[in-house]
Amino acid sequence: MFAMEDSIEVILQDQSRHHHHNRDHPVLTASTGALLTGLYGIWSLFAMPGFRKIPCSLKVPYLPSSKDQTLNIMRLLEGRTGHLADLGSGDGRLVFAASSAGFQCTGFEINSLLVAYSRSKALWIGVPPSQATFVKKDFWKTDLSIYNNVTAFLAPGVMEVLGDKLLKELPDDARVIVCRFPIPHWPHHSSVGSGLDQSWAYDIGTVRSRLGTIQSRD
Protein backbone atom coordinates (compact mmCIF):
# COMPACT_ATOMS: atom_id res chain seq x y z
CA MET A 1 0.00 0.00 0.00
CA PHE A 2 1.28 3.48 -0.89
CA ALA A 3 0.95 5.14 2.53
CA MET A 4 0.13 8.79 3.18
CA GLU A 5 3.57 9.24 4.72
CA ASP A 6 5.10 8.12 1.42
CA SER A 7 3.00 10.65 -0.49
CA ILE A 8 4.13 13.47 1.77
CA GLU A 9 7.78 12.40 1.49
CA VAL A 10 7.61 12.37 -2.32
CA ILE A 11 6.18 15.90 -2.32
CA LEU A 12 8.86 17.09 0.08
CA GLN A 13 11.61 15.58 -2.06
CA ASP A 14 10.15 17.17 -5.17
CA GLN A 15 9.91 20.52 -3.43
CA SER A 16 13.54 20.27 -2.35
CA ARG A 17 14.75 19.48 -5.88
CA HIS A 18 12.99 22.50 -7.31
CA HIS A 19 13.42 24.89 -4.40
CA HIS A 20 15.38 27.42 -6.47
CA HIS A 21 12.42 27.71 -8.84
CA ASN A 22 9.98 28.35 -6.00
CA ARG A 23 11.81 31.18 -4.26
CA ASP A 24 10.39 33.69 -6.70
CA HIS A 25 6.87 32.21 -6.53
CA PRO A 26 5.45 32.79 -3.02
CA VAL A 27 1.95 31.74 -4.13
CA LEU A 28 3.25 28.37 -5.29
CA THR A 29 5.22 27.92 -2.07
CA ALA A 30 2.17 28.74 0.04
CA SER A 31 0.02 26.36 -1.98
CA THR A 32 2.51 23.55 -1.50
CA GLY A 33 2.54 24.17 2.25
CA ALA A 34 -1.25 24.09 2.36
CA LEU A 35 -1.29 20.84 0.40
CA LEU A 36 1.16 19.20 2.81
CA THR A 37 -0.88 20.38 5.78
CA GLY A 38 -4.04 18.98 4.21
CA LEU A 39 -2.42 15.62 3.44
CA TYR A 40 -1.15 15.30 6.98
CA GLY A 41 -4.57 16.23 8.32
CA ILE A 42 -6.25 13.52 6.27
CA TRP A 43 -3.65 10.95 7.30
CA SER A 44 -4.03 11.84 10.99
CA LEU A 45 -7.80 11.35 10.77
CA PHE A 46 -7.21 7.73 9.83
CA ALA A 47 -4.21 7.09 12.06
CA MET A 48 -5.06 8.75 15.34
CA PRO A 49 -8.75 9.57 16.04
CA GLY A 50 -10.17 8.44 19.37
CA PHE A 51 -6.79 8.52 21.09
CA ARG A 52 -7.95 11.02 23.69
CA LYS A 53 -10.29 8.36 25.07
CA ILE A 54 -7.50 5.83 25.60
CA PRO A 55 -4.66 5.99 28.17
CA CYS A 56 -1.33 7.00 26.66
CA SER A 57 0.25 3.65 27.49
CA LEU A 58 -2.35 1.79 25.40
CA LYS A 59 -2.40 3.99 22.31
CA VAL A 60 -1.67 2.24 19.01
CA PRO A 61 -1.71 4.13 15.67
CA TYR A 62 -3.37 2.64 12.61
CA LEU A 63 -0.98 0.55 10.54
CA PRO A 64 -2.59 -1.70 7.92
CA SER A 65 -1.40 -5.28 7.70
CA SER A 66 0.29 -6.44 4.54
CA LYS A 67 -0.99 -9.22 2.31
CA ASP A 68 1.63 -11.61 3.67
CA GLN A 69 0.73 -10.77 7.26
CA THR A 70 -2.93 -11.46 6.58
CA LEU A 71 -2.12 -14.74 4.84
CA ASN A 72 0.10 -15.82 7.74
CA ILE A 73 -2.67 -15.15 10.25
CA MET A 74 -5.13 -17.14 8.15
CA ARG A 75 -2.69 -20.06 8.04
CA LEU A 76 -2.57 -20.05 11.84
CA LEU A 77 -6.37 -20.11 11.93
CA GLU A 78 -6.60 -23.26 9.79
CA GLY A 79 -8.74 -25.92 11.43
CA ARG A 80 -10.39 -23.37 13.71
CA THR A 81 -14.04 -22.28 13.78
CA GLY A 82 -16.31 -20.07 15.83
CA HIS A 83 -16.28 -16.45 16.91
CA LEU A 84 -13.31 -14.23 16.13
CA ALA A 85 -12.41 -10.82 17.50
CA ASP A 86 -9.94 -8.66 15.58
CA LEU A 87 -8.54 -6.08 17.98
CA GLY A 88 -7.94 -2.87 16.07
CA SER A 89 -9.54 -4.01 12.81
CA GLY A 90 -8.49 -0.96 10.76
CA ASP A 91 -9.89 -1.16 7.24
CA GLY A 92 -11.31 -4.63 7.93
CA ARG A 93 -9.05 -6.69 5.70
CA LEU A 94 -8.43 -9.44 8.27
CA VAL A 95 -12.11 -9.57 9.24
CA PHE A 96 -13.12 -10.00 5.61
CA ALA A 97 -10.53 -12.74 5.10
CA ALA A 98 -11.63 -14.61 8.23
CA SER A 99 -15.35 -14.24 7.51
CA SER A 100 -14.80 -15.73 4.05
CA ALA A 101 -13.28 -18.77 5.83
CA GLY A 102 -16.45 -19.23 7.90
CA PHE A 103 -15.67 -17.34 11.10
CA GLN A 104 -18.26 -15.13 12.79
CA CYS A 105 -16.15 -11.98 13.12
CA THR A 106 -16.25 -8.79 15.11
CA GLY A 107 -13.83 -6.01 14.29
CA PHE A 108 -13.08 -3.65 17.19
CA GLU A 109 -11.97 -0.20 16.04
CA ILE A 110 -12.08 3.26 17.65
CA ASN A 111 -11.53 5.15 14.40
CA SER A 112 -14.93 6.30 13.17
CA LEU A 113 -13.76 6.71 9.58
CA LEU A 114 -12.32 3.21 9.42
CA VAL A 115 -15.44 1.72 10.99
CA ALA A 116 -17.60 3.51 8.42
CA TYR A 117 -15.33 2.35 5.61
CA SER A 118 -15.40 -1.27 6.78
CA ARG A 119 -19.17 -1.29 7.18
CA SER A 120 -19.62 0.25 3.74
CA LYS A 121 -17.31 -2.31 2.17
CA ALA A 122 -19.16 -5.17 3.88
CA LEU A 123 -22.43 -3.85 2.49
CA TRP A 124 -20.92 -3.34 -0.95
CA ILE A 125 -19.46 -6.84 -1.27
CA GLY A 126 -22.44 -8.51 0.37
CA VAL A 127 -20.97 -9.81 3.62
CA PRO A 128 -23.87 -10.29 6.08
CA PRO A 129 -23.65 -8.93 9.67
CA SER A 130 -23.79 -12.52 10.93
CA GLN A 131 -20.36 -13.05 9.38
CA ALA A 132 -18.68 -9.66 9.85
CA THR A 133 -19.60 -6.89 12.28
CA PHE A 134 -17.60 -3.73 12.88
CA VAL A 135 -18.05 -1.91 16.18
CA LYS A 136 -16.70 1.44 17.32
CA LYS A 137 -15.68 0.24 20.72
CA ASP A 138 -12.57 0.21 22.92
CA PHE A 139 -11.64 -3.47 23.22
CA TRP A 140 -9.59 -2.69 26.35
CA LYS A 141 -12.89 -2.00 28.12
CA THR A 142 -14.76 -4.92 26.55
CA ASP A 143 -15.20 -8.42 27.95
CA LEU A 144 -13.87 -10.77 25.26
CA SER A 145 -14.92 -14.03 26.91
CA ILE A 146 -17.38 -14.97 24.12
CA TYR A 147 -14.57 -15.24 21.55
CA ASN A 148 -12.57 -18.41 20.97
CA ASN A 149 -10.32 -16.76 18.39
CA VAL A 150 -8.58 -13.40 18.84
CA THR A 151 -6.27 -11.65 16.39
CA ALA A 152 -4.23 -8.52 16.94
CA PHE A 153 -1.64 -6.38 15.20
CA LEU A 154 -0.81 -3.76 17.81
CA ALA A 155 2.44 -2.37 19.23
CA PRO A 156 5.20 -3.90 21.36
CA GLY A 157 4.50 -1.63 24.34
CA VAL A 158 0.99 -2.99 24.89
CA MET A 159 1.50 -6.71 24.28
CA GLU A 160 2.14 -7.68 27.91
CA VAL A 161 -0.94 -5.77 29.07
CA LEU A 162 -2.95 -7.44 26.30
CA GLY A 163 -1.71 -10.84 27.44
CA ASP A 164 -2.88 -10.19 31.00
CA LYS A 165 -6.33 -9.17 29.77
CA LEU A 166 -6.73 -12.19 27.50
CA LEU A 167 -5.61 -14.64 30.21
CA LYS A 168 -8.31 -13.30 32.51
CA GLU A 169 -11.11 -13.35 29.96
CA LEU A 170 -10.70 -15.98 27.25
CA PRO A 171 -11.85 -19.62 27.53
CA ASP A 172 -9.29 -22.42 27.62
CA ASP A 173 -10.04 -23.47 24.04
CA ALA A 174 -9.32 -19.99 22.67
CA ARG A 175 -6.48 -19.25 20.27
CA VAL A 176 -4.73 -15.88 20.14
CA ILE A 177 -2.81 -14.84 17.03
CA VAL A 178 -0.62 -11.77 16.98
CA CYS A 179 1.34 -10.23 14.14
CA ARG A 180 4.88 -8.82 14.22
CA PHE A 181 5.05 -8.38 18.01
CA PRO A 182 4.80 -11.52 20.21
CA ILE A 183 3.28 -11.59 23.68
CA PRO A 184 6.14 -11.55 26.22
CA HIS A 185 6.69 -14.76 28.22
CA TRP A 186 3.94 -16.67 26.42
CA PRO A 187 4.88 -20.08 24.97
CA HIS A 188 3.59 -20.14 21.40
CA HIS A 189 1.88 -23.05 19.71
CA SER A 190 3.22 -22.23 16.27
CA SER A 191 4.67 -19.42 14.20
CA VAL A 192 4.54 -18.52 10.52
CA GLY A 193 6.61 -16.08 8.48
CA SER A 194 9.69 -14.09 9.39
CA GLY A 195 10.77 -10.54 10.06
CA LEU A 196 8.02 -7.95 9.89
CA ASP A 197 5.53 -10.52 8.58
CA GLN A 198 5.97 -13.07 11.37
CA SER A 199 2.87 -14.15 13.29
CA TRP A 200 2.50 -16.26 16.45
CA ALA A 201 -0.36 -18.49 17.60
CA TYR A 202 -1.04 -19.15 21.28
CA ASP A 203 -3.49 -21.62 22.80
CA ILE A 204 -4.87 -20.14 26.01
CA GLY A 205 -5.19 -23.45 27.84
CA THR A 206 -1.54 -24.27 27.19
CA VAL A 207 -0.38 -20.79 28.14
CA ARG A 208 -2.28 -20.95 31.44
CA SER A 209 -0.86 -24.37 32.21
CA ARG A 210 2.73 -23.46 31.48
CA LEU A 211 2.60 -20.12 33.21
CA GLY A 212 0.79 -21.59 36.21
CA THR A 213 -1.98 -19.07 35.75
CA ILE A 214 -5.28 -19.77 37.46
CA GLN A 215 -8.24 -18.66 35.39
CA SER A 216 -10.38 -16.17 37.26
CA ARG A 217 -14.01 -15.60 36.46
CA ASP A 218 -16.69 -13.57 38.14
GROMACS .gro file of N, CA, C and O in nm, residues 2-98:
model
  388
    2PHE      N    1   0.054   0.223  -0.084
    2PHE     CA    2   0.128   0.348  -0.089
    2PHE      C    3   0.074   0.438   0.020
    2PHE      O    4  -0.032   0.497   0.010
    3ALA      N    5   0.145   0.446   0.135
    3ALA     CA    6   0.095   0.514   0.253
    3ALA      C    7   0.097   0.665   0.237
    3ALA      O    8   0.170   0.720   0.155
    4MET      N    9   0.017   0.733   0.322
    4MET     CA   10   0.013   0.879   0.318
    4MET      C   11   0.148   0.938   0.348
    4MET      O   12   0.189   1.039   0.292
    5GLU      N   13   0.224   0.873   0.442
    5GLU     CA   14   0.357   0.924   0.472
    5GLU      C   15   0.444   0.925   0.348
    5GLU      O   16   0.525   1.014   0.329
    6ASP      N   17   0.431   0.819   0.264
    6ASP     CA   18   0.510   0.812   0.142
    6ASP      C   19   0.473   0.925   0.048
    6ASP      O   20   0.560   0.984  -0.018
    7SER      N   21   0.345   0.957   0.038
    7SER     CA   22   0.300   1.065  -0.049
    7SER      C   23   0.360   1.198  -0.006
    7SER      O   24   0.407   1.277  -0.088
    8ILE      N   25   0.358   1.222   0.125
    8ILE     CA   26   0.413   1.347   0.177
    8ILE      C   27   0.563   1.355   0.151
    8ILE      O   28   0.617   1.458   0.113
    9GLU      N   29   0.632   1.240   0.171
    9GLU     CA   30   0.778   1.240   0.149
    9GLU      C   31   0.811   1.268   0.004
    9GLU      O   32   0.906   1.342  -0.025
   10VAL      N   33   0.736   1.212  -0.090
   10VAL     CA   34   0.761   1.237  -0.232
   10VAL      C   35   0.745   1.385  -0.263
   10VAL      O   36   0.826   1.445  -0.333
   11ILE      N   37   0.641   1.448  -0.208
   11ILE     CA   38   0.618   1.590  -0.232
   11ILE      C   39   0.732   1.673  -0.175
   11ILE      O   40   0.781   1.767  -0.237
   12LEU      N   41   0.776   1.636  -0.054
   12LEU     CA   42   0.886   1.709   0.008
   12LEU      C   43   1.014   1.698  -0.075
   12LEU      O   44   1.086   1.796  -0.093
   13GLN      N   45   1.042   1.577  -0.124
   13GLN     CA   46   1.161   1.558  -0.206
   13GLN      C   47   1.152   1.638  -0.334
   13GLN      O   48   1.249   1.699  -0.378
   14ASP      N   49   1.035   1.641  -0.394
   14ASP     CA   50   1.015   1.717  -0.517
   14ASP      C   51   1.032   1.866  -0.492
   14ASP      O   52   1.093   1.938  -0.569
   15GLN      N   53   0.979   1.911  -0.376
   15GLN     CA   54   0.991   2.052  -0.343
   15GLN      C   55   1.136   2.091  -0.321
   15GLN      O   56   1.181   2.198  -0.362
   16SER      N   57   1.213   1.999  -0.260
   16SER     CA   58   1.354   2.027  -0.235
   16SER      C   59   1.433   2.037  -0.365
   16SER      O   60   1.519   2.123  -0.380
   17ARG      N   61   1.403   1.947  -0.461
   17ARG     CA   62   1.475   1.948  -0.588
   17ARG      C   63   1.453   2.077  -0.665
   17ARG      O   64   1.542   2.123  -0.735
   18HIS      N   65   1.333   2.133  -0.651
   18HIS     CA   66   1.299   2.250  -0.731
   18HIS      C   67   1.286   2.377  -0.646
   18HIS      O   68   1.218   2.472  -0.683
   19HIS      N   69   1.356   2.376  -0.532
   19HIS     CA   70   1.342   2.489  -0.440
   19HIS      C   71   1.384   2.620  -0.505
   19HIS      O   72   1.324   2.724  -0.481
   20HIS      N   73   1.489   2.617  -0.590
   20HIS     CA   74   1.538   2.742  -0.647
   20HIS      C   75   1.436   2.801  -0.744
   20HIS      O   76   1.438   2.921  -0.770
   21HIS      N   77   1.346   2.718  -0.796
   21HIS     CA   78   1.242   2.771  -0.884
   21HIS      C   79   1.129   2.834  -0.804
   21HIS      O   80   1.057   2.920  -0.853
   22ASN      N   81   1.112   2.791  -0.679
   22ASN     CA   82   0.998   2.835  -0.600
   22ASN      C   83   1.024   2.963  -0.522
   22ASN      O   84   0.931   3.026  -0.474
   23ARG      N   85   1.151   3.001  -0.509
   23ARG     CA   86   1.181   3.118  -0.426
   23ARG      C   87   1.116   3.244  -0.480
   23ARG      O   88   1.082   3.335  -0.405
   24ASP      N   89   1.098   3.250  -0.610
   24ASP     CA   90   1.039   3.369  -0.670
   24ASP      C   91   0.888   3.353  -0.692
   24ASP      O   92   0.825   3.435  -0.757
   25HIS      N   93   0.831   3.247  -0.636
   25HIS     CA   94   0.687   3.221  -0.653
   25HIS      C   95   0.623   3.195  -0.517
   25HIS      O   96   0.597   3.080  -0.481
   26PRO      N   97   0.600   3.298  -0.437
   26PRO     CA   98   0.545   3.279  -0.302
   26PRO      C   99   0.408   3.212  -0.303
   26PRO      O  100   0.374   3.140  -0.210
   27VAL      N  101   0.327   3.236  -0.407
   27VAL     CA  102   0.195   3.174  -0.413
   27VAL      C  103   0.208   3.022  -0.425
   27VAL      O  104   0.139   2.945  -0.359
   28LEU      N  105   0.303   2.979  -0.512
   28LEU     CA  106   0.325   2.837  -0.529
   28LEU      C  107   0.376   2.773  -0.401
   28LEU      O  108   0.335   2.664  -0.362
   29THR      N  109   0.467   2.843  -0.333
   29THR     CA  110   0.522   2.792  -0.207
   29THR      C  111   0.413   2.777  -0.102
   29THR      O  112   0.406   2.677  -0.031
   30ALA      N  113   0.326   2.879  -0.093
   30ALA     CA  114   0.217   2.874   0.004
   30ALA      C  115   0.120   2.762  -0.029
   30ALA      O  116   0.070   2.692   0.060
   31SER      N  117   0.095   2.742  -0.157
   31SER     CA  118   0.002   2.636  -0.198
   31SER      C  119   0.058   2.498  -0.163
   31SER      O  120  -0.016   2.410  -0.119
   32THR      N  121   0.189   2.482  -0.183
   32THR     CA  122   0.251   2.355  -0.150
   32THR      C  123   0.241   2.328  -0.001
   32THR      O  124   0.212   2.216   0.042
   33GLY      N  125   0.265   2.432   0.080
   33GLY     CA  126   0.254   2.417   0.225
   33GLY      C  127   0.113   2.379   0.267
   33GLY      O  128   0.093   2.294   0.354
   34ALA      N  129   0.014   2.441   0.204
   34ALA     CA  130  -0.125   2.409   0.236
   34ALA      C  131  -0.158   2.265   0.198
   34ALA      O  132  -0.231   2.196   0.270
   35LEU      N  133  -0.104   2.221   0.084
   35LEU     CA  134  -0.129   2.084   0.040
   35LEU      C  135  -0.070   1.984   0.139
   35LEU      O  136  -0.135   1.885   0.175
   36LEU      N  137   0.053   2.009   0.185
   36LEU     CA  138   0.116   1.920   0.281
   36LEU      C  139   0.038   1.916   0.411
   36LEU      O  140   0.019   1.809   0.471
   37THR      N  141  -0.010   2.032   0.455
   37THR     CA  142  -0.088   2.038   0.578
   37THR      C  143  -0.217   1.957   0.563
   37THR      O  144  -0.258   1.883   0.653
   38GLY      N  145  -0.280   1.972   0.446
   38GLY     CA  146  -0.404   1.898   0.421
   38GLY      C  147  -0.382   1.749   0.417
   38GLY      O  148  -0.460   1.671   0.472
   39LEU      N  149  -0.273   1.705   0.350
   39LEU     CA  150  -0.242   1.562   0.344
   39LEU      C  151  -0.217   1.504   0.481
   39LEU      O  152  -0.264   1.396   0.515
   40TYR      N  153  -0.142   1.578   0.564
   40TYR     CA  154  -0.115   1.530   0.698
   40TYR      C  155  -0.242   1.523   0.780
   40TYR      O  156  -0.265   1.431   0.859
   41GLY      N  157  -0.330   1.623   0.760
   41GLY     CA  158  -0.457   1.623   0.832
   41GLY      C  159  -0.542   1.502   0.799
   41GLY      O  160  -0.601   1.439   0.886
   42ILE      N  161  -0.548   1.469   0.669
   42ILE     CA  162  -0.625   1.352   0.627
   42ILE      C  163  -0.565   1.225   0.684
   42ILE      O  164  -0.635   1.138   0.735
   43TRP      N  165  -0.431   1.213   0.676
   43TRP     CA  166  -0.365   1.095   0.730
   43TRP      C  167  -0.391   1.080   0.879
   43TRP      O  168  -0.420   0.971   0.929
   44SER      N  169  -0.385   1.192   0.954
   44SER     CA  170  -0.403   1.184   1.099
   44SER      C  171  -0.544   1.143   1.136
   44SER      O  172  -0.567   1.081   1.239
   45LEU      N  173  -0.642   1.177   1.051
   45LEU     CA  174  -0.780   1.135   1.077
   45LEU      C  175  -0.790   0.984   1.079
   45LEU      O  176  -0.864   0.926   1.159
   46PHE      N  177  -0.716   0.918   0.989
   46PHE     CA  178  -0.721   0.773   0.983
   46PHE      C  179  -0.631   0.709   1.089
   46PHE      O  180  -0.662   0.603   1.140
   47ALA      N  181  -0.519   0.773   1.118
   47ALA     CA  182  -0.421   0.709   1.206
   47ALA      C  183  -0.448   0.729   1.353
   47ALA      O  184  -0.418   0.642   1.434
   48MET      N  185  -0.507   0.842   1.392
   48MET     CA  186  -0.506   0.875   1.534
   48MET      C  187  -0.637   0.920   1.598
   48MET      O  188  -0.634   0.966   1.711
   49PRO      N  189  -0.755   0.912   1.536
   49PRO     CA  190  -0.875   0.957   1.604
   49PRO      C  191  -0.911   0.865   1.720
   49PRO      O  192  -0.881   0.746   1.720
   50GLY      N  193  -0.975   0.923   1.823
   50GLY     CA  194  -1.017   0.844   1.937
   50GLY      C  195  -0.910   0.826   2.042
   50GLY      O  196  -0.937   0.773   2.149
   51PHE      N  197  -0.788   0.874   2.016
   51PHE     CA  198  -0.679   0.852   2.109
   51PHE      C  199  -0.702   0.920   2.244
   51PHE      O  200  -0.655   0.875   2.345
   52ARG      N  201  -0.775   1.031   2.244
   52ARG     CA  202  -0.795   1.102   2.369
   52ARG      C  203  -0.877   1.021   2.469
   52ARG      O  204  -0.876   1.048   2.588
   53LYS      N  205  -0.946   0.919   2.420
   53LYS     CA  206  -1.029   0.836   2.507
   53LYS      C  207  -0.952   0.717   2.562
   53LYS      O  208  -1.005   0.641   2.642
   54ILE      N  209  -0.829   0.699   2.521
   54ILE     CA  210  -0.750   0.583   2.560
   54ILE      C  211  -0.625   0.629   2.635
   54ILE      O  212  -0.560   0.726   2.594
   55PRO      N  213  -0.588   0.562   2.745
   55PRO     CA  214  -0.466   0.599   2.817
   55PRO      C  215  -0.344   0.597   2.725
   55PRO      O  216  -0.335   0.514   2.634
   56CYS      N  217  -0.251   0.687   2.752
   56CYS     CA  218  -0.133   0.700   2.666
   56CYS      C  219  -0.059   0.569   2.649
   56CYS      O  220  -0.008   0.537   2.541
   57SER      N  221  -0.052   0.489   2.755
   57SER     CA  222   0.025   0.365   2.749
   57SER      C  223  -0.038   0.259   2.660
   57SER      O  224   0.027   0.161   2.625
   58LEU      N  225  -0.164   0.278   2.622
   58LEU     CA  226  -0.235   0.179   2.540
   58LEU      C  227  -0.264   0.228   2.399
   58LEU      O  228  -0.331   0.160   2.322
   59LYS      N  229  -0.213   0.345   2.363
   59LYS     CA  230  -0.240   0.399   2.231
   59LYS      C  231  -0.161   0.326   2.123
   59LYS      O  232  -0.042   0.303   2.138
   60VAL      N  233  -0.231   0.292   2.014
   60VAL     CA  234  -0.167   0.224   1.901
   60VAL      C  235  -0.215   0.289   1.773
   60VAL      O  236  -0.335   0.287   1.744
   61PRO      N  237  -0.127   0.350   1.692
   61PRO     CA  238  -0.171   0.413   1.567
   61PRO      C  239  -0.211   0.309   1.463
   61PRO      O  240  -0.171   0.193   1.470
   62TYR      N  241  -0.292   0.352   1.368
   62TYR     CA  242  -0.337   0.264   1.261
   62TYR      C  243  -0.222   0.230   1.166
   62TYR      O  244  -0.156   0.318   1.114
   63LEU      N  245  -0.199   0.102   1.149
   63LEU     CA  246  -0.098   0.055   1.054
   63LEU      C  247  -0.155  -0.069   0.985
   63LEU      O  248  -0.169  -0.173   1.048
   64PRO      N  249  -0.195  -0.057   0.859
   64PRO     CA  250  -0.259  -0.170   0.792
   64PRO      C  251  -0.165  -0.289   0.775
   64PRO      O  252  -0.045  -0.271   0.753
   65SER      N  253  -0.221  -0.408   0.789
   65SER     CA  254  -0.140  -0.528   0.770
   65SER      C  255  -0.116  -0.552   0.622
   65SER      O  256  -0.198  -0.516   0.537
   66SER      N  257  -0.003  -0.613   0.593
   66SER     CA  258   0.029  -0.644   0.454
   66SER      C  259  -0.044  -0.771   0.411
   66SER      O  260  -0.101  -0.844   0.493
   67LYS      N  261  -0.038  -0.800   0.283
   67LYS     CA  262  -0.099  -0.922   0.231
   67LYS      C  263  -0.037  -1.045   0.295
   67LYS      O  264  -0.108  -1.139   0.334
   68ASP      N  265   0.095  -1.046   0.307
   68ASP     CA  266   0.163  -1.161   0.367
   68ASP      C  267   0.126  -1.178   0.513
   68ASP      O  268   0.109  -1.291   0.561
   69GLN      N  269   0.113  -1.069   0.586
   69GLN     CA  270   0.073  -1.077   0.726
   69GLN      C  271  -0.066  -1.137   0.740
   69GLN      O  272  -0.090  -1.222   0.825
   70THR      N  273  -0.157  -1.093   0.654
   70THR     CA  274  -0.293  -1.146   0.658
   70THR      C  275  -0.295  -1.294   0.624
   70THR      O  276  -0.362  -1.374   0.691
   71LEU      N  277  -0.218  -1.333   0.522
   71LEU     CA  278  -0.212  -1.474   0.484
   71LEU      C  279  -0.152  -1.559   0.596
   71LEU      O  280  -0.198  -1.672   0.621
   72ASN      N  281  -0.052  -1.507   0.665
   72ASN     CA  282   0.010  -1.582   0.774
   72ASN      C  283  -0.089  -1.604   0.888
   72ASN      O  284  -0.094  -1.713   0.948
   73ILE      N  285  -0.166  -1.501   0.920
   73ILE     CA  286  -0.267  -1.515   1.025
   73ILE      C  287  -0.371  -1.619   0.986
   73ILE      O  288  -0.411  -1.704   1.067
   74MET      N  289  -0.413  -1.616   0.861
   74MET     CA  290  -0.513  -1.714   0.815
   74MET      C  291  -0.457  -1.856   0.820
   74MET      O  292  -0.531  -1.951   0.850
   75ARG      N  293  -0.329  -1.872   0.794
   75ARG     CA  294  -0.269  -2.006   0.804
   75ARG      C  295  -0.274  -2.056   0.947
   75ARG      O  296  -0.298  -2.175   0.971
   76LEU      N  297  -0.253  -1.966   1.043
   76LEU     CA  298  -0.257  -2.005   1.184
   76LEU      C  299  -0.399  -2.028   1.235
   76LEU      O  300  -0.417  -2.085   1.343
   77LEU      N  301  -0.497  -1.986   1.158
   77LEU     CA  302  -0.637  -2.011   1.193
   77LEU      C  303  -0.692  -2.138   1.128
   77LEU      O  304  -0.807  -2.175   1.153
   78GLU      N  305  -0.612  -2.205   1.048
   78GLU     CA  306  -0.660  -2.326   0.979
   78GLU      C  307  -0.703  -2.431   1.080
   78GLU      O  308  -0.635  -2.457   1.180
   79GLY      N  309  -0.820  -2.491   1.053
   79GLY     CA  310  -0.874  -2.592   1.143
   79GLY      C  311  -0.957  -2.535   1.256
   79GLY      O  312  -1.017  -2.610   1.334
   80ARG      N  313  -0.963  -2.403   1.266
   80ARG     CA  314  -1.039  -2.337   1.371
   80ARG      C  315  -1.176  -2.294   1.319
   80ARG      O  316  -1.196  -2.274   1.199
   81THR      N  317  -1.271  -2.280   1.411
   81THR     CA  318  -1.404  -2.228   1.378
   81THR      C  319  -1.453  -2.142   1.493
   81THR      O  320  -1.386  -2.131   1.596
   82GLY      N  321  -1.569  -2.081   1.474
   82GLY     CA  322  -1.631  -2.007   1.583
   82GLY      C  323  -1.623  -1.857   1.570
   82GLY      O  324  -1.614  -1.802   1.460
   83HIS      N  325  -1.624  -1.790   1.686
   83HIS     CA  326  -1.628  -1.645   1.691
   83HIS      C  327  -1.486  -1.588   1.698
   83HIS      O  328  -1.401  -1.637   1.773
   84LEU      N  329  -1.464  -1.486   1.620
   84LEU     CA  330  -1.331  -1.423   1.613
   84LEU      C  331  -1.341  -1.274   1.640
   84LEU      O  332  -1.428  -1.206   1.585
   85ALA      N  333  -1.252  -1.225   1.724
   85ALA     CA  334  -1.241  -1.082   1.750
   85ALA      C  335  -1.109  -1.032   1.694
   85ALA      O  336  -1.003  -1.087   1.727
   86ASP      N  337  -1.116  -0.930   1.609
   86ASP     CA  338  -0.994  -0.866   1.558
   86ASP      C  339  -0.978  -0.734   1.632
   86ASP      O  340  -1.063  -0.644   1.620
   87LEU      N  341  -0.874  -0.723   1.710
   87LEU     CA  342  -0.854  -0.608   1.798
   87LEU      C  343  -0.778  -0.498   1.725
   87LEU      O  344  -0.658  -0.509   1.699
   88GLY      N  345  -0.850  -0.392   1.689
   88GLY     CA  346  -0.794  -0.287   1.607
   88GLY      C  347  -0.805  -0.328   1.461
   88GLY      O  348  -0.704  -0.353   1.394
   89SER      N  349  -0.929  -0.339   1.412
   89SER     CA  350  -0.954  -0.401   1.281
   89SER      C  351  -0.919  -0.311   1.162
   89SER      O  352  -0.917  -0.358   1.048
   90GLY      N  353  -0.892  -0.183   1.186
   90GLY     CA  354  -0.849  -0.096   1.076
   90GLY      C  355  -0.948  -0.091   0.963
   90GLY      O  356  -1.067  -0.063   0.982
   91ASP      N  357  -0.901  -0.121   0.841
   91ASP     CA  358  -0.989  -0.116   0.724
   91ASP      C  359  -1.064  -0.247   0.702
   91ASP      O  360  -1.132  -0.264   0.601
   92GLY      N  361  -1.051  -0.341   0.795
   92GLY     CA  362  -1.131  -0.463   0.793
   92GLY      C  363  -1.075  -0.578   0.713
   92GLY      O  364  -1.140  -0.682   0.702
   93ARG      N  365  -0.955  -0.566   0.662
   93ARG     CA  366  -0.905  -0.669   0.570
   93ARG      C  367  -0.895  -0.807   0.635
   93ARG      O  368  -0.925  -0.908   0.570
   94LEU      N  369  -0.852  -0.814   0.762
   94LEU     CA  370  -0.843  -0.944   0.827
   94LEU      C  371  -0.982  -1.000   0.857
   94LEU      O  372  -1.006  -1.120   0.842
   95VAL      N  373  -1.074  -0.913   0.897
   95VAL     CA  374  -1.211  -0.957   0.924
   95VAL      C  375  -1.274  -1.015   0.799
   95VAL      O  376  -1.340  -1.120   0.803
   96PHE      N  377  -1.255  -0.950   0.686
   96PHE     CA  378  -1.312  -1.000   0.561
   96PHE      C  379  -1.250  -1.135   0.521
   96PHE      O  380  -1.319  -1.225   0.473
   97ALA      N  381  -1.119  -1.148   0.542
   97ALA     CA  382  -1.053  -1.274   0.510
   97ALA      C  383  -1.104  -1.387   0.600
   97ALA      O  384  -1.133  -1.498   0.552
   98ALA      N  385  -1.118  -1.359   0.730
   98ALA     CA  386  -1.163  -1.461   0.823
   98ALA      C  387  -1.310  -1.496   0.803
   98ALA      O  388  -1.349  -1.613   0.814
   0.00000   0.00000   0.00000
